[in-house]
Short mmCIF file of C-alpha atoms in Angstrom, two decimals:
data_model
loop_
_atom_site.label_atom_id
_atom_site.label_comp_id
_atom_site.label_asym_id
_atom_site.label_seq_id
_atom_site.Cartn_x
_atom_site.Cartn_y
_atom_site.Cartn_z
CA MET U 1 1.05 -8.02 5.96
CA ALA U 2 -0.39 -5.49 3.61
CA ALA U 3 -2.93 -3.13 4.39
CA MET U 4 -4.75 0.14 2.46
CA PHE U 5 -6.55 3.03 3.20
CA LYS U 6 -8.89 3.78 0.31
CA ARG U 7 -9.76 7.53 -0.68
CA GLN U 8 -12.13 8.72 -3.25
CA SER U 9 -9.92 8.13 -6.43
CA CYS U 10 -6.66 6.66 -5.16
CA ALA U 11 -5.60 4.58 -2.00
CA ASP U 12 -2.60 4.26 0.22
CA VAL U 13 -1.10 1.11 0.42
CA LEU U 14 1.44 -0.22 3.04
CA ILE U 15 3.20 -3.56 2.53
CA LEU U 16 5.34 -4.83 5.55
CA ARG U 17 8.11 -7.17 4.50
CA ASP U 18 9.86 -8.00 7.58
CA VAL U 19 11.07 -6.18 10.78
CA SER U 20 13.27 -3.93 8.91
CA ARG U 21 11.52 -3.68 5.23
CA ALA U 22 8.33 -2.07 4.38
CA THR U 23 6.86 -0.34 1.60
CA GLY U 24 3.95 2.33 1.08
CA TYR U 25 2.65 3.80 -2.41
CA LEU U 26 -0.23 5.61 -3.56
CA VAL U 27 -2.27 4.28 -6.22
CA SER U 28 -5.34 4.85 -8.68
CA THR U 29 -8.73 3.26 -7.06
CA MET U 30 -10.18 3.30 -10.85
CA ASP U 31 -8.96 -0.23 -11.60
CA GLU U 32 -9.36 -1.84 -8.13
CA SER U 33 -7.79 -5.15 -9.47
CA GLY U 34 -3.96 -3.38 -9.12
CA MET U 35 -4.13 -1.85 -5.94
CA PHE U 36 -1.36 -4.85 -4.54
CA ASN U 37 0.05 -5.30 -8.08
CA PRO U 38 0.10 -1.84 -9.31
CA GLU U 39 1.03 -1.14 -12.79
CA ARG U 40 1.51 2.85 -11.85
CA ILE U 41 1.27 4.61 -8.91
CA SER U 42 1.85 8.24 -8.10
CA TYR U 43 4.13 8.07 -5.01
CA GLN U 44 6.46 5.34 -3.53
CA TYR U 45 8.68 4.93 -0.52
CA HIS U 46 10.72 2.07 0.78
CA ALA U 47 12.20 2.42 3.84
CA SER U 48 12.07 0.56 7.84
CA PRO U 49 8.48 0.05 8.73
CA LEU U 50 8.07 2.70 11.16
CA CYS U 51 9.42 5.40 7.90
CA ALA U 52 7.33 3.90 5.57
CA LEU U 53 4.29 3.95 7.72
CA ARG U 54 4.94 7.48 8.33
CA ALA U 55 5.37 8.36 5.06
CA THR U 56 2.29 6.40 4.11
CA LEU U 57 -0.26 8.31 6.65
CA GLY U 58 1.93 11.66 5.57
CA PHE U 59 0.76 11.58 1.67
CA PRO U 60 -1.12 14.55 0.70
CA GLU U 61 -4.86 14.26 -0.23
CA PRO U 62 -5.43 14.21 -3.91
CA GLY U 63 -5.54 17.62 -5.07
CA GLN U 64 -4.18 19.14 -2.29
CA PRO U 65 -0.93 21.24 -2.36
CA GLY U 66 2.33 18.74 -2.29
CA ALA U 67 0.12 15.90 -4.00
CA PRO U 68 2.06 13.80 -6.51
CA MET U 69 0.58 14.29 -9.72
CA ALA U 70 2.77 12.27 -12.17
CA LEU U 71 2.49 8.50 -12.58
CA GLU U 72 5.66 6.57 -12.31
CA ALA U 73 6.63 2.67 -12.61
CA PRO U 74 6.41 1.05 -9.46
CA ASP U 75 9.63 -0.70 -8.08
CA THR U 76 9.79 -4.20 -7.30
CA PRO U 77 8.80 -3.76 -3.57
CA CYS U 78 5.59 -2.53 -4.31
CA PHE U 79 4.24 -6.03 -5.53
CA LEU U 80 3.00 -8.80 -3.60
CA PRO U 81 3.97 -12.44 -4.82
CA GLU U 82 1.20 -14.10 -6.80
CA ASP U 83 1.50 -17.71 -5.17
CA LEU U 84 0.68 -16.34 -1.79
CA SER U 85 -1.53 -18.24 0.15
CA ARG U 86 -5.29 -17.31 0.86
CA SER U 87 -5.58 -14.63 3.71
CA VAL U 88 -6.69 -16.23 7.02
CA LEU U 89 -8.79 -13.99 9.47
CA ILE U 90 -8.23 -15.60 12.95
CA ARG U 91 -11.02 -14.38 15.92
CA PRO U 92 -10.60 -14.94 19.34
CA LEU U 93 -12.44 -17.85 20.54
CA GLY U 94 -15.46 -16.53 23.19
CA LEU U 95 -14.65 -17.43 26.84
CA SER U 96 -17.36 -19.39 28.43
#
């Protein structure tokens, strides 16, 4: 599962791989095509889902003290496989 919180010029991305592995990173939104397969990122964190979620939610807003300024190459866990099936949205059936 992957989720993104979009800001003005960047996005916080969280990828849950399984019950024990997750990745969070900060990516520029200038090129929206690479948010889940980025070429450069500002910050990355790889840990358990709870730790990765806490780190991702704690990323400082761009321009705020402590916000990452340098770009770096993402590690392999920052990428989604190209051969993933299409996303599916399941809605509950109405009760009659």
